[in-house]
XYZ file of C-alpha atoms in Angstrom:
612
model
C -0.033 0.009 0.035
C 1.454 3.373 -1.081
C 2.273 5.902 1.757
C 1.042 9.450 1.236
C 3.530 12.322 1.020
C 3.710 13.960 4.355
C 3.174 10.831 6.445
C 5.137 10.636 9.677
C 6.926 7.379 10.491
C 8.571 8.042 13.759
C 11.027 10.923 13.146
C 10.821 10.488 9.445
C 8.445 12.535 7.108
C 7.620 10.942 3.835
C 8.622 13.217 0.858
C 8.133 11.228 -2.223
C 8.237 7.496 -3.695
C 11.527 6.403 -5.027
C 10.488 2.801 -6.165
C 9.364 -0.563 -5.297
C 10.616 -4.101 -5.569
C 10.344 -7.480 -4.070
C 11.497 -6.538 -0.678
C 9.321 -3.388 -0.199
C 8.573 0.116 -1.272
C 11.279 2.702 -1.111
C 10.531 6.443 -0.166
C 12.462 9.687 0.067
C 12.019 11.005 3.591
C 13.211 13.819 5.735
C 14.950 12.751 9.306
C 13.272 15.647 11.284
C 15.630 15.137 14.128
C 18.975 15.356 12.139
C 17.597 17.545 9.312
C 18.882 15.187 6.645
C 17.131 13.379 3.803
C 17.247 9.575 4.011
C 15.826 6.640 2.142
C 12.949 4.603 3.780
C 12.320 0.989 2.672
C 8.967 -0.309 3.973
C 8.915 -3.988 4.194
C 6.035 -5.938 2.358
C 3.283 -7.246 4.580
C 4.304 -11.041 4.046
C 7.634 -10.463 5.580
C 6.494 -8.097 8.406
C 3.636 -10.454 9.501
C 5.698 -13.428 9.674
C 7.744 -13.550 12.947
C 10.136 -16.163 11.485
C 10.839 -14.278 8.501
C 10.916 -10.980 10.436
C 13.350 -12.216 12.748
C 15.787 -13.491 10.220
C 15.453 -10.428 8.212
C 16.244 -8.185 11.301
C 19.249 -10.250 11.989
C 20.699 -10.030 8.536
C 19.741 -6.207 8.390
C 21.631 -5.761 11.547
C 24.685 -7.411 10.105
C 24.613 -5.290 6.941
C 24.109 -2.232 9.074
C 27.415 -3.113 10.763
C 29.220 -2.850 7.408
C 31.287 0.159 7.079
C 32.394 0.528 3.480
C 32.460 3.583 1.289
C 30.753 1.622 -1.571
C 27.988 0.028 0.383
C 24.794 1.963 1.057
C 24.587 2.725 4.825
C 21.722 1.486 6.875
C 20.874 3.901 9.700
C 18.283 1.845 11.627
C 15.489 -0.890 11.525
C 12.358 0.639 12.999
C 8.669 0.251 13.442
C 5.870 2.875 13.277
C 2.058 2.475 13.167
C 2.474 -1.295 12.566
C 4.909 -0.713 9.660
C 8.234 -2.173 9.743
C 10.800 -0.121 7.788
C 14.599 0.374 7.169
C 16.162 4.072 7.302
C 19.170 4.039 5.048
C 21.493 6.504 3.242
C 19.844 8.219 0.440
C 22.070 7.762 -2.642
C 21.472 9.978 -5.548
C 22.804 9.307 -9.023
C 22.295 7.067 -11.962
C 21.971 3.269 -11.657
C 24.396 1.137 -13.696
C 21.827 -0.383 -15.860
C 21.194 3.092 -17.366
C 24.772 3.819 -17.879
C 25.680 0.767 -20.025
C 25.552 2.096 -23.609
C 25.727 0.683 -27.021
C 28.884 -1.255 -27.476
C 29.588 -1.233 -23.836
C 31.426 1.371 -21.485
C 34.811 2.967 -21.974
C 37.544 0.868 -20.615
C 38.332 3.538 -17.848
C 34.817 3.524 -16.706
C 34.677 -0.198 -16.502
C 37.726 -0.015 -13.995
C 36.170 2.794 -12.226
C 33.042 0.931 -11.355
C 34.192 -2.791 -11.343
C 37.039 -2.149 -8.940
C 35.241 -0.619 -6.136
C 32.102 -2.890 -6.887
C 34.514 -6.007 -6.355
C 36.012 -4.261 -3.127
C 32.377 -3.721 -1.746
C 31.578 -7.326 -2.356
C 34.775 -8.365 -0.675
C 34.002 -6.436 2.478
C 30.485 -8.005 2.539
C 31.881 -11.453 1.944
C 34.330 -11.142 4.821
C 31.404 -10.578 7.068
C 29.684 -13.685 5.826
C 27.174 -11.692 3.784
C 26.092 -12.784 0.193
C 24.131 -10.214 -1.770
C 22.234 -12.753 -4.054
C 20.708 -10.018 -5.943
C 23.698 -8.396 -7.507
C 22.676 -6.597 -10.819
C 23.156 -3.350 -12.587
C 19.874 -1.803 -11.059
C 21.367 -2.414 -7.539
C 24.556 -0.514 -8.421
C 24.223 3.349 -8.176
C 26.944 5.724 -9.353
C 26.689 9.245 -7.818
C 27.259 12.490 -9.660
C 30.760 12.504 -8.154
C 31.408 9.146 -9.586
C 31.352 7.002 -6.382
C 29.895 3.453 -6.725
C 27.410 2.495 -4.172
C 25.952 -1.116 -3.947
C 22.272 -1.108 -2.905
C 19.814 -3.587 -1.501
C 21.732 -5.938 0.714
C 18.236 -6.602 2.224
C 17.981 -9.619 0.325
C 21.333 -11.031 1.618
C 21.420 -14.250 3.881
C 24.263 -15.079 6.396
C 26.286 -17.862 4.965
C 26.417 -20.806 7.338
C 22.783 -19.827 8.744
C 20.137 -21.738 7.396
C 17.649 -21.027 10.383
C 14.286 -20.424 8.801
C 15.754 -20.468 5.412
C 14.098 -22.328 2.540
C 15.328 -22.926 -0.901
C 12.653 -20.274 -1.952
C 14.438 -17.588 0.133
C 17.495 -18.173 -1.857
C 15.716 -17.112 -5.194
C 15.403 -13.366 -5.952
C 11.851 -12.137 -5.272
C 10.509 -9.818 -7.993
C 7.742 -9.348 -10.443
C 6.297 -12.528 -12.065
C 6.392 -13.482 -15.539
C 3.628 -11.738 -17.316
C 4.156 -12.468 -20.861
C 6.562 -13.347 -23.711
C 9.824 -11.507 -23.348
C 9.267 -10.669 -19.748
C 11.883 -12.144 -17.344
C 10.984 -13.570 -13.945
C 12.801 -11.454 -11.264
C 16.511 -11.023 -12.074
C 17.003 -14.343 -13.699
C 19.707 -13.021 -16.200
C 22.173 -12.413 -13.279
C 21.518 -15.435 -11.339
C 24.116 -18.151 -10.782
C 23.652 -21.782 -11.861
C 23.454 -22.897 -8.294
C 20.578 -20.321 -7.641
C 18.595 -21.594 -10.400
C 19.019 -25.035 -9.232
C 18.008 -23.984 -5.557
C 21.348 -25.401 -4.207
C 23.256 -23.810 -1.344
C 24.383 -20.284 -2.186
C 27.628 -18.651 -0.979
C 29.866 -15.769 -2.019
C 30.836 -17.317 -5.183
C 27.352 -16.855 -6.495
C 27.961 -12.987 -6.233
C 31.172 -13.472 -8.229
C 29.065 -15.257 -11.053
C 26.740 -12.268 -11.161
C 29.755 -9.862 -11.095
C 31.072 -11.732 -14.132
C 27.671 -11.252 -15.924
C 27.931 -7.323 -15.210
C 31.464 -7.190 -16.298
C 30.450 -8.897 -19.629
C 27.681 -6.531 -20.035
C 29.667 -3.315 -19.125
C 32.410 -4.396 -21.749
C 30.116 -5.375 -24.670
C 26.694 -3.962 -24.158
C 24.896 -7.224 -24.014
C 24.436 -9.927 -21.502
C 26.229 -13.276 -21.939
C 23.051 -15.201 -21.508
C 19.917 -14.293 -23.450
C 16.577 -15.848 -24.613
C 13.065 -15.287 -25.586
C 11.662 -15.940 -22.161
C 13.010 -16.748 -18.656
C 13.020 -20.443 -19.461
C 15.549 -19.990 -22.301
C 17.602 -17.535 -20.208
C 17.869 -20.115 -17.375
C 18.759 -22.802 -19.854
C 21.541 -20.570 -21.425
C 22.856 -19.860 -17.705
C 22.924 -23.495 -16.862
C 24.288 -25.012 -20.297
C 25.864 -22.435 -22.453
C 29.399 -20.989 -22.806
C 29.181 -17.404 -23.974
C 31.045 -16.215 -26.759
C 34.313 -14.587 -25.373
C 33.710 -10.971 -24.706
C 36.872 -9.812 -26.485
C 35.255 -11.227 -29.728
C 32.467 -8.977 -29.369
C 34.758 -5.886 -28.678
C 38.284 -6.425 -30.286
C 39.542 -3.407 -28.590
C 39.274 -4.953 -25.055
C 42.475 -5.869 -23.085
C 42.945 -9.680 -23.646
C 43.158 -10.316 -19.882
C 39.778 -8.595 -19.271
C 38.090 -11.508 -21.244
C 40.096 -14.115 -19.249
C 38.837 -12.381 -15.934
C 35.183 -12.405 -17.103
C 35.425 -16.004 -18.253
C 36.655 -17.368 -15.028
C 33.970 -15.343 -13.160
C 31.369 -17.089 -15.331
C 32.443 -20.736 -14.863
C 29.335 -23.073 -14.137
C 31.210 -24.848 -11.370
C 31.660 -22.497 -8.461
C 34.905 -24.235 -7.647
C 36.373 -23.143 -11.014
C 35.617 -19.469 -10.362
C 37.693 -16.945 -8.338
C 37.162 -17.969 -4.845
C 37.086 -14.502 -3.463
C 36.002 -11.058 -4.767
C 39.310 -9.953 -3.525
C 40.862 -11.951 -6.250
C 38.648 -10.365 -8.760
C 39.476 -6.810 -7.511
C 43.180 -7.542 -7.447
C 43.103 -8.926 -10.934
C 41.355 -5.933 -12.151
C 43.707 -3.399 -10.356
C 46.693 -5.107 -11.893
C 45.141 -5.112 -15.224
C 44.375 -1.339 -15.054
C 48.091 -0.579 -14.062
C 49.089 -2.780 -17.202
C 46.688 -0.964 -19.395
C 47.719 2.519 -18.137
C 51.521 1.526 -18.684
C 50.625 0.948 -22.398
C 50.495 -2.905 -22.117
C 47.786 -5.652 -22.746
C 45.729 -3.585 -25.482
C 44.259 -5.221 -28.419
C 44.131 -1.783 -30.343
C 42.945 0.949 -28.129
C 42.372 1.893 -24.500
C 38.703 2.901 -25.149
C 35.809 0.592 -25.811
C 33.927 1.559 -28.860
C 30.829 -0.027 -30.576
C 31.077 -2.766 -33.147
C 30.558 -1.989 -36.559
C 27.205 -4.011 -36.687
C 23.848 -2.179 -36.488
C 23.149 -1.937 -32.635
C 19.918 -2.769 -31.159
C 18.431 -2.939 -27.590
C 18.556 -6.146 -25.684
C 16.438 -9.314 -26.389
C 14.111 -10.590 -23.754
C 16.985 -11.585 -21.445
C 18.765 -8.418 -21.886
C 18.531 -5.038 -20.329
C 16.960 -2.088 -22.152
C 19.724 -0.019 -23.291
C 22.227 -2.780 -24.085
C 23.306 -3.899 -27.433
C 23.019 -7.035 -29.629
C 23.801 -7.343 -33.389
C 21.674 -7.974 -36.227
C 23.723 -10.681 -37.371
C 23.047 -12.667 -34.187
C 26.771 -13.516 -33.940
C 26.652 -12.386 -30.254
C 24.057 -15.156 -29.308
C 24.703 -18.436 -27.664
C 23.255 -21.544 -29.308
C 20.025 -21.980 -27.368
C 18.984 -18.295 -28.327
C 18.960 -19.082 -31.969
C 15.248 -19.387 -31.901
C 15.086 -15.677 -31.340
C 16.770 -15.399 -34.851
C 13.566 -16.160 -36.372
C 12.049 -12.913 -34.890
C 15.107 -10.911 -35.755
C 15.056 -12.017 -39.272
C 11.337 -10.948 -39.756
C 12.258 -7.581 -38.153
C 15.342 -7.208 -40.243
C 13.421 -7.846 -43.460
C 10.825 -5.324 -42.484
C 12.752 -2.329 -41.587
C 16.536 -3.150 -41.921
C 16.706 -0.385 -44.633
C 15.597 2.428 -42.364
C 17.506 1.319 -39.280
C 20.706 0.880 -41.191
C 20.232 4.101 -43.079
C 19.655 5.936 -39.805
C 22.539 4.490 -38.036
C 24.785 4.951 -41.114
C 23.784 8.627 -41.034
C 24.531 9.112 -37.513
C 27.386 7.254 -35.732
C 28.956 4.952 -38.299
C 28.634 7.359 -41.289
C 31.809 7.654 -43.219
C 34.177 5.610 -40.841
C 37.084 6.962 -42.629
C 36.495 10.288 -41.106
C 36.318 9.089 -37.386
C 38.929 9.228 -34.895
C 39.599 5.535 -35.261
C 41.256 5.906 -38.634
C 44.298 7.814 -40.051
C 43.333 11.068 -41.534
C 45.898 13.101 -43.513
C 46.828 16.470 -41.594
C 46.135 19.613 -43.454
C 47.273 23.227 -43.259
C 44.671 25.415 -41.661
C 45.040 29.391 -42.228
C 44.019 31.742 -39.492
C 40.484 32.328 -38.878
C 38.929 35.427 -40.489
C 37.762 38.001 -37.979
C 34.336 38.076 -39.574
C 33.739 34.450 -38.561
C 34.532 35.034 -34.885
C 33.629 37.298 -31.925
C 36.512 35.916 -29.917
C 39.406 35.052 -32.124
C 42.880 33.795 -30.901
C 45.826 32.117 -32.588
C 45.018 29.131 -34.927
C 46.868 25.914 -34.586
C 49.074 24.860 -37.739
C 47.075 21.495 -38.149
C 43.485 20.507 -37.611
C 43.192 16.776 -37.865
C 39.985 15.814 -35.967
C 37.141 17.666 -34.312
C 35.192 16.340 -31.265
C 31.716 18.000 -30.754
C 30.671 17.379 -26.992
C 27.109 17.420 -25.535
C 26.039 20.893 -24.653
C 25.752 22.042 -21.019
C 22.027 22.602 -20.273
C 21.548 25.439 -17.931
C 17.962 25.590 -18.541
C 15.557 25.372 -15.604
C 12.998 23.582 -17.607
C 13.698 19.662 -17.441
C 11.747 19.117 -20.801
C 14.488 20.840 -22.694
C 17.008 18.030 -21.809
C 16.936 16.468 -25.245
C 18.148 19.732 -26.799
C 21.615 19.441 -25.247
C 22.206 16.051 -26.711
C 20.354 16.260 -30.060
C 21.417 19.601 -31.210
C 25.109 18.698 -31.175
C 24.386 15.193 -32.507
C 22.828 16.706 -35.583
C 25.741 18.968 -35.996
C 28.089 15.760 -35.921
C 25.860 14.259 -38.499
C 26.289 17.218 -40.877
C 29.859 17.739 -40.554
C 30.656 13.984 -40.596
C 29.799 14.092 -44.393
C 32.789 16.512 -45.417
C 35.714 14.923 -46.899
C 38.039 17.615 -45.614
C 37.334 17.050 -41.877
C 37.622 14.115 -39.414
C 34.783 14.129 -36.771
C 34.614 11.992 -33.684
C 31.381 9.870 -33.608
C 28.571 10.631 -31.289
C 29.265 7.351 -29.289
C 32.804 8.540 -28.649
C 32.207 12.468 -27.953
C 29.253 11.737 -25.793
C 31.134 9.738 -23.165
C 32.385 13.205 -21.859
C 31.818 13.702 -18.156
C 32.567 17.392 -17.283
C 32.805 16.333 -13.611
C 35.658 14.256 -14.231
C 37.889 16.137 -16.735
C 37.954 19.257 -19.006
C 37.149 19.212 -22.399
C 40.728 19.548 -23.677
C 41.994 16.569 -21.725
C 39.002 14.501 -23.033
C 39.724 15.653 -26.611
C 43.381 14.352 -26.211
C 41.911 10.949 -24.920
C 39.810 10.840 -28.254
C 42.729 11.850 -30.356
C 40.904 15.120 -31.349
C 42.996 18.305 -32.045
C 40.049 20.691 -31.504
C 36.798 20.379 -29.424
C 33.573 22.292 -29.705
C 31.764 22.886 -26.468
C 28.493 24.640 -25.889
C 25.977 25.846 -23.269
C 22.253 25.953 -23.911
C 19.482 27.902 -22.265
C 16.043 27.548 -23.316
C 13.495 29.623 -21.442
C 9.698 30.002 -22.549
C 10.052 30.725 -26.356
C 13.609 31.725 -26.259
C 16.724 29.533 -27.029
C 20.432 30.950 -26.337
C 23.372 28.750 -27.364
C 26.968 29.742 -26.873
C 29.636 27.448 -28.577
C 33.434 27.526 -28.535
C 36.301 25.821 -30.375
C 39.177 25.005 -28.099
C 42.539 24.000 -29.243
C 43.338 20.597 -27.428
C 47.002 21.143 -27.335
C 47.066 24.657 -25.743
C 43.680 24.736 -24.103
C 43.215 28.078 -25.906
C 39.885 29.410 -27.224
C 39.944 29.543 -31.014
C 36.533 30.733 -31.901
C 33.304 31.456 -30.106
C 29.919 32.778 -30.710
C 26.630 33.307 -29.039
C 23.235 32.512 -30.873
C 20.028 34.066 -29.291
C 17.129 32.806 -31.056
C 13.670 31.728 -30.745
C 13.040 28.022 -29.595
C 11.385 27.469 -33.049
C 14.546 28.150 -34.709
C 16.391 25.027 -34.011
C 16.875 23.995 -37.510
C 18.335 27.403 -38.318
C 20.621 27.606 -35.363
C 21.963 24.133 -36.239
C 22.524 25.162 -39.846
C 24.240 28.402 -38.704
C 26.623 26.863 -36.190
C 27.571 24.101 -38.772
C 28.535 26.800 -41.305
C 30.295 28.961 -39.203
C 32.500 26.081 -37.869
C 33.246 25.126 -41.374
C 34.348 28.756 -41.873
C 36.183 29.052 -38.790
C 38.237 25.831 -39.717
C 38.546 27.157 -43.355
C 37.080 23.968 -44.780
C 37.373 23.394 -48.538
C 33.750 22.312 -49.386
C 32.513 20.772 -52.643
C 29.329 22.099 -54.062
C 27.775 18.828 -53.047
C 28.817 19.373 -49.505
C 27.728 22.947 -49.379
C 24.088 21.746 -50.461
C 24.232 18.915 -48.017
C 24.921 21.286 -45.107
C 22.088 23.525 -46.093
C 19.616 20.721 -46.629
C 16.598 20.433 -44.436
C 14.406 17.154 -44.435
C 11.316 19.376 -43.445
C 10.289 22.944 -43.486
C 8.278 22.764 -40.426
C 10.310 23.767 -37.367
C 7.895 22.250 -34.926
C 7.771 18.998 -36.939
C 11.643 19.001 -36.594
C 11.509 19.817 -32.987
C 9.161 16.836 -32.240
C 11.520 14.600 -34.358
C 14.653 15.323 -32.585
C 12.968 14.964 -29.187
C 11.543 11.500 -30.410
C 15.106 10.512 -31.320
C 16.136 11.594 -27.824
C 13.668 8.978 -26.228
C 14.498 6.313 -28.910
C 18.043 6.530 -27.723
C 17.106 5.708 -24.155
C 16.500 2.145 -25.468
C 13.533 1.398 -23.159
C 9.952 0.214 -23.769
C 8.706 3.467 -22.311
C 11.151 5.413 -24.333
C 10.053 3.696 -27.589
C 6.356 4.474 -26.652
C 7.107 8.182 -26.073
C 9.164 8.462 -29.398
C 6.109 6.954 -31.275
C 3.929 9.609 -29.946
C 6.391 12.466 -30.958
C 6.908 10.843 -34.345
C 3.249 10.915 -34.916
C 3.151 14.539 -33.889
C 5.949 15.328 -36.235
C 4.159 13.517 -39.095
C 0.765 15.371 -38.205
C 2.796 18.724 -38.545
C 4.474 17.523 -41.877
C 2.848 14.600 -43.380
C 5.764 14.618 -45.964
C 8.299 14.060 -43.449
C 10.027 10.736 -44.511
C 12.524 10.546 -41.580
C 9.608 10.697 -38.960
C 7.943 7.722 -40.686
C 11.522 5.932 -40.643
C 11.643 6.720 -36.863
C 8.408 5.126 -36.155
C 9.427 1.884 -38.042
C 12.556 1.862 -35.730
C 10.211 1.891 -32.728
C 7.924 -0.763 -33.932
C 10.963 -2.962 -34.693
C 12.518 -2.538 -31.115
C 9.132 -3.158 -29.569
C 8.448 -6.251 -31.687
C 11.697 -7.873 -31.012
C 12.437 -7.155 -27.421
C 9.294 -6.045 -25.566
C 5.955 -7.182 -27.282
C 4.211 -9.628 -29.445
C 5.398 -8.934 -33.121
C 2.252 -10.030 -34.995
C 0.695 -6.564 -34.923
C 3.861 -4.512 -34.786
C 5.861 -5.795 -37.725
C 3.027 -4.912 -40.085
C 2.973 -1.323 -38.730
C 6.905 -1.148 -39.156
C 6.460 -2.369 -42.744
C 3.886 0.165 -43.603
C 5.893 3.042 -41.893
C 9.004 2.224 -43.915
C 6.967 1.750 -47.153
C 5.775 5.307 -46.584
C 9.276 6.670 -45.854
C 10.705 5.217 -49.018
C 7.749 6.362 -51.067
C 8.350 10.005 -49.826
C 12.106 9.789 -49.877
C 13.867 6.836 -51.582
C 17.227 7.756 -50.265
């Protein structure tokens, strides 16, 4: 039963709900005694009403509360008020790991940043005899400062203590299977011994950690399937494809670490989380010193067309249209993939080729001849300084959104992404892809340092402020080598002028860098796919939600694509966007019988309007 905002539970005042899971509802609350915000987890009635289960839970929670580790959420107390049993704990604000794992996986440095403290937290808990038993990306939070916090040790059991524990207690409690493609609980992260209802110890967490490492490195889970039964079968019987085959730029020893974590026999895995932590630390040192790299220190997306996960995978992760990343028992899913690909692969591939993998010879991963760059003309700049002698590559970073309206978040991503698209088509410039440039985290490093990491010689940064009907964007080009500003300009416009401001910024960048454009390239830079600015605004917001790779995101994107089409019925890209959404929903979330025909119709209309 939901608790209303303002309700008092002892010294705690409920402020708002945060979420719900198998072990209770979670709320943001204010500790009126200490004047701090906390998280309140109210236990479900079946636990609170069972003296045996409650006694066991209290005993485990007290043990977890005794843990003192910077990467484990702190429990303040186990309390009762008005017949409700609840836990007061540290309020951790940030982003859960499941939302951070991007297409093609995470940058190698970020994998180390998360996996090492995560392993250390598990080692600390295991030393106290505590097994998490529900380790998954949704239970790992990364704060804005980059600190890793492991959540929800409320499901842990004390090793060696079977009092009151049944086999069912060792299985993660969560939502039941309600339809095709929906997974029971957290089956994709369970160990073989959990699935067999065998005794579980700390090595089960190591198996779950291996799944998470695999997913962070490649963007997909090692064990997938159409439903929970096939996922369980894959965990019990299949050997996943080596992660380094999915991402060839990974250090060779990372694949070995992951593979050992994923051994079916717990005796063959690492026997302690400390061993995993130490291996990762040593590997990081080796990588930082320039050793053990296949090609690069950064993890980039595979060249195949990227898709969200299948039924057994997390929204936001990646598979390949070729199906090469799947283990043998998941081949039944290839039928559905084949149907979907035949329906809309033209639109999907065209869209992706137009965004992140367009003209790969111009991305930072290839060798681009350097060229002489004359000084910037004064007319092209409000703030001009000395030009570098050579401009090889340009990185366009996501804009800093200082708007107070949260509904404008999409602008800070999609405007620079569209500028990347336009400039990536120029033969005289190498542009870092969106997937590379959008890894930028201003809280961790400055733009110039990040540009060096990407191999860029110049970076474009921007600040965006949308208020009511106005839009102000300020951009600047920075020389990576000297950290000097090369050019900057402020664009005060109306919010309806997004297309025009993108065109102006793109044109000004080409002028500032003195690019020699062909007539065809000049035409391409100036080309708009729609003349309706509101249709375009709805389109780019739809793409923002499409890139979230979630069921809700696809639903929101379809509504926005429909709005775009209603404003401009001749807008081919909007129809292609709808086809993309229907494909994703059909393959990974919902029955395909109705959605595939809708995808076919949308792409047929798109091709009729624009056969390119």
